[in-house]
Amino acid sequence: MFKKILIANRGEIALRIHRACREMGIHTVAVHSVADEHAMHVRLADEAICIGPAPAAKSYLNIPAILSAAEITGADAIHPGYGFLSENEGFARIVADHGITFIGPTADHIHTMGDKIEAKRTVKKLGIPVVPGSEGSIDSMEEAYRVGEEIGFPVIVKASLGGGGRGMKVAQTKEDLEEAMSTAKSEAMAAFGDDVVYLEKFLSKPRHIEVQILADSHGNVIHLGERDCSLQRRHQKVLEEAPSPTLDEEARNKIGEIVRTAIASMGYLGAGTIEFLYENGEFYFIEMNTRLQVEHPVTEMVTGIDIVREQIRIAMGMPLEVTQDDIKLRGHAIECRINAEDPQTFIPMPGTVRDYHAPGGLDVRVDSALYAGYSIPPNYDSLIAKLIVHGRNRHDCLLRLRRALEEFVIDGVPTTIPLHVKLIENEDFKAGNYDIHWLTKFLEDQAAQTSE
Ligand code: MV4
């Protein structure tokens, strides 16, 4: 059993993990950069260790410093949160080699899913539907043309070590393919030091729907339904909801069972997310995330399952507390990501928070490390709070969300709160009619209106 967990992260997610530990009677160690000396995660933890200067490369990504902090404090385990070292297979391996438990899947599973070609091959073999495309890498233009003709244009060239939208190029016709291949390859080489690419049919108007799973070391796997994360801007999610407005129970159970079976045969351990594009009633696997995700709270709100608690229990070798039959989705949940950004330009605007008041009341959750007087450092992600609201159905959830957004006071820095207010008043959004391109158009229309 863990007595002490080191949390290798900062901000709201470090608090989220600390809270789960506290409720389980586990002591916490915070690590922090020089810039985060006064951060809330440092204040709340039982112990705190400075691991380096402000730039993440020298602190939150500093593996020797984090390992030393774990050794010095006698931590039994390390929770990496999301981002930073959460999907770094080398980190997972070296933590384990030091006799410390990495709270997450094995380094091998992180490796497999980090290589998008290998990930696709692995899940396809286990019965998960994938986007039609090349069997593996594309190594010549002849091969690119052959696959392109076979699946039909438009196609998308993707970097095998990419993901999250980096290193992708669309070719509308075969005339565009040569340029798409060479740009994708050189971008991939620059970004990942590897220019292996693969080809897929380009889906023009899909939704982004992801399935949350939990797998323990006793062979139990459960799925916790899906999240609809189609509302993104430049591959940054803005608002997520569970369940997806477009799925019925039959479709949900069908994909959930397919995923559950596949994950069980992989021998996967911990929490994971299987990402799909969903178009014309069909699911197409794109990637698997092997970490806790930013948007996990919407799933917690509709299932009542504490995903972080389950991650920790799984890492201790304990069985899942519930079976698939125990999972009953209840109502609807929406998360608004609140960033310290200019709501027009999305340029990060760090600064000092003057007045701060978080909304509350029934079924309103705020995950944030902010407090009045806090100075947001300019070195990290601009996410400063997540507002998660639950309702008996989507309609009630939206009424409550509107109320909660109006109650939220964050003075001193511009935030994306006003954008969320406008977004949830939109008729398409209210009807649940949106795809992955919808938000970009919505924002363009907004910009055009304000400049008139
Ligand atoms: C696609 C696609 C269309 N067709 N793959 C972008 C991020 C990465 N996770 C996968 N992405 C896409 N892959 C095929 N075959 C369109 C996207 C995409 C996208 C996906 C999810 C959410 C927002 C997106 C925005 C633009 C493009």
PDB file of C-alpha atoms in Angstrom, residues 263-400:
ATOM      1  CA  ILE A 263      -8.009  -3.484 -24.014  1.00  0.00           C
ATOM      2  CA  ALA A 264      -8.385  -6.687 -22.000  1.00  0.00           C
ATOM      3  CA  SER A 265      -6.450  -8.721 -24.602  1.00  0.00           C
ATOM      4  CA  MET A 266      -3.667  -6.111 -24.652  1.00  0.00           C
ATOM      5  CA  GLY A 267      -3.051  -6.596 -20.948  1.00  0.00           C
ATOM      6  CA  TYR A 268      -3.245  -2.840 -20.534  1.00  0.00           C
ATOM      7  CA  LEU A 269      -3.043  -1.383 -17.018  1.00  0.00           C
ATOM      8  CA  GLY A 270      -4.585   1.795 -15.626  1.00  0.00           C
ATOM      9  CA  ALA A 271      -6.660   4.566 -17.151  1.00  0.00           C
ATOM     10  CA  GLY A 272      -6.715   5.128 -20.879  1.00  0.00           C
ATOM     11  CA  THR A 273      -8.660   6.867 -23.601  1.00  0.00           C
ATOM     12  CA  ILE A 274      -9.383   5.480 -27.033  1.00  0.00           C
ATOM     13  CA  GLU A 275      -9.939   8.345 -29.481  1.00  0.00           C
ATOM     14  CA  PHE A 276     -12.236   8.012 -32.463  1.00  0.00           C
ATOM     15  CA  LEU A 277     -13.465  10.088 -35.328  1.00  0.00           C
ATOM     16  CA  TYR A 278     -17.213   9.487 -35.689  1.00  0.00           C
ATOM     17  CA  GLU A 279     -18.911  10.102 -39.022  1.00  0.00           C
ATOM     18  CA  ASN A 280     -22.163   8.807 -40.554  1.00  0.00           C
ATOM     19  CA  GLY A 281     -22.765   6.509 -37.609  1.00  0.00           C
ATOM     20  CA  GLU A 282     -19.338   4.829 -37.811  1.00  0.00           C
ATOM     21  CA  PHE A 283     -16.395   4.906 -35.405  1.00  0.00           C
ATOM     22  CA  TYR A 284     -12.817   5.139 -36.710  1.00  0.00           C
ATOM     23  CA  PHE A 285      -9.934   4.785 -34.226  1.00  0.00           C
ATOM     24  CA  ILE A 286      -7.232   7.465 -34.512  1.00  0.00           C
ATOM     25  CA  GLU A 287      -5.123   7.371 -31.317  1.00  0.00           C
ATOM     26  CA  MET A 288      -4.969   6.084 -27.759  1.00  0.00           C
ATOM     27  CA  ASN A 289      -3.951   8.278 -24.825  1.00  0.00           C
ATOM     28  CA  THR A 290      -2.221   6.415 -22.025  1.00  0.00           C
ATOM     29  CA  ARG A 291      -2.708   9.109 -19.370  1.00  0.00           C
ATOM     30  CA  LEU A 292      -5.302  10.841 -17.227  1.00  0.00           C
ATOM     31  CA  GLN A 293      -6.907  13.501 -19.411  1.00  0.00           C
ATOM     32  CA  VAL A 294      -7.789  17.130 -18.747  1.00  0.00           C
ATOM     33  CA  GLU A 295     -11.459  16.406 -19.431  1.00  0.00           C
ATOM     34  CA  HIS A 296     -11.770  13.333 -17.164  1.00  0.00           C
ATOM     35  CA  PRO A 297     -14.156  15.161 -14.762  1.00  0.00           C
ATOM     36  CA  VAL A 298     -17.129  15.039 -17.160  1.00  0.00           C
ATOM     37  CA  THR A 299     -16.898  11.254 -17.045  1.00  0.00           C
ATOM     38  CA  GLU A 300     -16.640  11.337 -13.254  1.00  0.00           C
ATOM     39  CA  MET A 301     -19.771  13.507 -13.061  1.00  0.00           C
ATOM     40  CA  VAL A 302     -21.920  11.115 -15.115  1.00  0.00           C
ATOM     41  CA  THR A 303     -20.554   7.855 -13.652  1.00  0.00           C
ATOM     42  CA  GLY A 304     -19.749   8.805 -10.050  1.00  0.00           C
ATOM     43  CA  ILE A 305     -16.374   7.041 -10.444  1.00  0.00           C
ATOM     44  CA  ASP A 306     -13.275   8.796  -9.074  1.00  0.00           C
ATOM     45  CA  ILE A 307     -10.859   8.056 -11.927  1.00  0.00           C
ATOM     46  CA  VAL A 308      -7.741   9.197 -10.040  1.00  0.00           C
ATOM     47  CA  ARG A 309      -8.631   7.052  -7.029  1.00  0.00           C
ATOM     48  CA  GLU A 310      -9.045   4.069  -9.366  1.00  0.00           C
ATOM     49  CA  GLN A 311      -5.666   4.814 -11.014  1.00  0.00           C
ATOM     50  CA  ILE A 312      -3.994   4.741  -7.602  1.00  0.00           C
ATOM     51  CA  ARG A 313      -5.791   1.551  -6.521  1.00  0.00           C
ATOM     52  CA  ILE A 314      -4.849  -0.160  -9.791  1.00  0.00           C
ATOM     53  CA  ALA A 315      -1.192   0.864  -9.311  1.00  0.00           C
ATOM     54  CA  MET A 316      -1.303  -0.716  -5.813  1.00  0.00           C
ATOM     55  CA  GLY A 317      -2.470  -3.977  -7.387  1.00  0.00           C
ATOM     56  CA  MET A 318      -6.021  -3.695  -6.088  1.00  0.00           C
ATOM     57  CA  PRO A 319      -9.024  -4.717  -8.173  1.00  0.00           C
ATOM     58  CA  LEU A 320     -11.481  -2.208  -9.662  1.00  0.00           C
ATOM     59  CA  GLU A 321     -14.171  -1.300  -7.139  1.00  0.00           C
ATOM     60  CA  VAL A 322     -16.978  -1.720  -9.667  1.00  0.00           C
ATOM     61  CA  THR A 323     -17.930  -3.998 -12.558  1.00  0.00           C
ATOM     62  CA  GLN A 324     -19.315  -2.929 -15.938  1.00  0.00           C
ATOM     63  CA  ASP A 325     -22.847  -3.694 -14.727  1.00  0.00           C
ATOM     64  CA  ASP A 326     -22.420  -1.173 -11.908  1.00  0.00           C
ATOM     65  CA  ILE A 327     -21.739   1.635 -14.382  1.00  0.00           C
ATOM     66  CA  LYS A 328     -24.956   3.533 -15.019  1.00  0.00           C
ATOM     67  CA  LEU A 329     -24.659   6.858 -16.790  1.00  0.00           C
ATOM     68  CA  ARG A 330     -26.600   9.526 -14.972  1.00  0.00           C
ATOM     69  CA  GLY A 331     -27.568  12.819 -16.629  1.00  0.00           C
ATOM     70  CA  HIS A 332     -25.216  15.083 -18.528  1.00  0.00           C
ATOM     71  CA  ALA A 333     -21.970  16.923 -17.788  1.00  0.00           C
ATOM     72  CA  ILE A 334     -20.118  19.720 -19.589  1.00  0.00           C
ATOM     73  CA  GLU A 335     -16.634  21.081 -18.932  1.00  0.00           C
ATOM     74  CA  CYS A 336     -15.570  24.585 -19.963  1.00  0.00           C
ATOM     75  CA  ARG A 337     -11.832  25.129 -20.104  1.00  0.00           C
ATOM     76  CA  ILE A 338     -11.055  28.569 -18.739  1.00  0.00           C
ATOM     77  CA  ASN A 339      -7.789  30.027 -19.981  1.00  0.00           C
ATOM     78  CA  ALA A 340      -5.975  33.238 -19.121  1.00  0.00           C
ATOM     79  CA  GLU A 341      -6.116  34.405 -22.715  1.00  0.00           C
ATOM     80  CA  ASP A 342      -7.381  37.233 -24.793  1.00  0.00           C
ATOM     81  CA  PRO A 343     -10.840  35.918 -25.814  1.00  0.00           C
ATOM     82  CA  GLN A 344     -10.437  37.355 -29.342  1.00  0.00           C
ATOM     83  CA  THR A 345      -6.861  36.469 -30.200  1.00  0.00           C
ATOM     84  CA  PHE A 346      -6.314  33.561 -27.766  1.00  0.00           C
ATOM     85  CA  ILE A 347      -2.912  35.025 -26.894  1.00  0.00           C
ATOM     86  CA  PRO A 348      -1.978  33.884 -23.356  1.00  0.00           C
ATOM     87  CA  MET A 349      -2.275  36.756 -20.879  1.00  0.00           C
ATOM     88  CA  PRO A 350      -0.647  35.768 -17.614  1.00  0.00           C
ATOM     89  CA  GLY A 351      -0.852  38.255 -14.748  1.00  0.00           C
ATOM     90  CA  THR A 352      -1.981  38.653 -11.168  1.00  0.00           C
ATOM     91  CA  VAL A 353      -5.452  37.509 -10.135  1.00  0.00           C
ATOM     92  CA  ARG A 354      -7.112  40.252  -8.084  1.00  0.00           C
ATOM     93  CA  ASP A 355     -10.617  39.233  -7.089  1.00  0.00           C
ATOM     94  CA  TYR A 356     -11.477  35.547  -7.294  1.00  0.00           C
ATOM     95  CA  HIS A 357     -14.812  33.863  -6.689  1.00  0.00           C
ATOM     96  CA  ALA A 358     -15.627  30.368  -7.907  1.00  0.00           C
ATOM     97  CA  PRO A 359     -19.248  29.383  -8.564  1.00  0.00           C
ATOM     98  CA  GLY A 360     -20.844  26.687  -6.429  1.00  0.00           C
ATOM     99  CA  GLY A 361     -24.131  25.009  -5.681  1.00  0.00           C
ATOM    100  CA  LEU A 362     -25.584  21.652  -6.636  1.00  0.00           C
ATOM    101  CA  ASP A 363     -23.690  19.793  -9.360  1.00  0.00           C
ATOM    102  CA  VAL A 364     -21.130  22.542  -9.958  1.00  0.00           C
ATOM    103  CA  ARG A 365     -17.447  21.611  -9.772  1.00  0.00           C
ATOM    104  CA  VAL A 366     -14.451  23.876 -10.217  1.00  0.00           C
ATOM    105  CA  ASP A 367     -10.998  22.340 -10.636  1.00  0.00           C
ATOM    106  CA  SER A 368      -8.509  25.181 -10.283  1.00  0.00           C
ATOM    107  CA  ALA A 369      -5.346  26.136  -8.424  1.00  0.00           C
ATOM    108  CA  LEU A 370      -6.163  29.869  -8.495  1.00  0.00           C
ATOM    109  CA  TYR A 371      -6.570  32.174  -5.497  1.00  0.00           C
ATOM    110  CA  ALA A 372      -6.927  35.926  -5.063  1.00  0.00           C
ATOM    111  CA  GLY A 373      -3.478  37.503  -5.222  1.00  0.00           C
ATOM    112  CA  TYR A 374      -1.930  34.640  -7.222  1.00  0.00           C
ATOM    113  CA  SER A 375       0.445  35.603 -10.020  1.00  0.00           C
ATOM    114  CA  ILE A 376       0.054  33.282 -13.010  1.00  0.00           C
ATOM    115  CA  PRO A 377       3.570  32.529 -14.284  1.00  0.00           C
ATOM    116  CA  PRO A 378       4.070  32.997 -18.046  1.00  0.00           C
ATOM    117  CA  ASN A 379       6.023  29.733 -18.422  1.00  0.00           C
ATOM    118  CA  TYR A 380       3.231  27.167 -18.578  1.00  0.00           C
ATOM    119  CA  ASP A 381      -0.096  26.337 -20.199  1.00  0.00           C
ATOM    120  CA  SER A 382      -2.724  29.081 -19.959  1.00  0.00           C
ATOM    121  CA  LEU A 383      -5.427  26.761 -18.518  1.00  0.00           C
ATOM    122  CA  ILE A 384      -6.335  28.294 -15.122  1.00  0.00           C
ATOM    123  CA  ALA A 385      -9.630  26.611 -14.258  1.00  0.00           C
ATOM    124  CA  LYS A 386     -12.078  23.978 -15.378  1.00  0.00           C
ATOM    125  CA  LEU A 387     -15.763  24.530 -14.721  1.00  0.00           C
ATOM    126  CA  ILE A 388     -17.654  21.252 -14.786  1.00  0.00           C
ATOM    127  CA  VAL A 389     -21.423  21.258 -14.445  1.00  0.00           C
ATOM    128  CA  HIS A 390     -23.849  18.374 -14.187  1.00  0.00           C
ATOM    129  CA  GLY A 391     -27.584  18.270 -14.892  1.00  0.00           C
ATOM    130  CA  ARG A 392     -30.351  15.648 -15.117  1.00  0.00           C
ATOM    131  CA  ASN A 393     -30.218  16.088 -18.891  1.00  0.00           C
ATOM    132  CA  ARG A 394     -28.314  18.243 -21.401  1.00  0.00           C
ATOM    133  CA  HIS A 395     -30.900  21.030 -21.292  1.00  0.00           C
ATOM    134  CA  ASP A 396     -30.750  21.380 -17.489  1.00  0.00           C
ATOM    135  CA  CYS A 397     -26.971  21.103 -17.616  1.00  0.00           C
ATOM    136  CA  LEU A 398     -26.825  24.079 -20.002  1.00  0.00           C
ATOM    137  CA  LEU A 399     -29.096  26.214 -17.801  1.00  0.00           C
ATOM    138  CA  ARG A 400     -26.881  25.481 -14.800  1.00  0.00           C
TER     139      ARG A 400
END
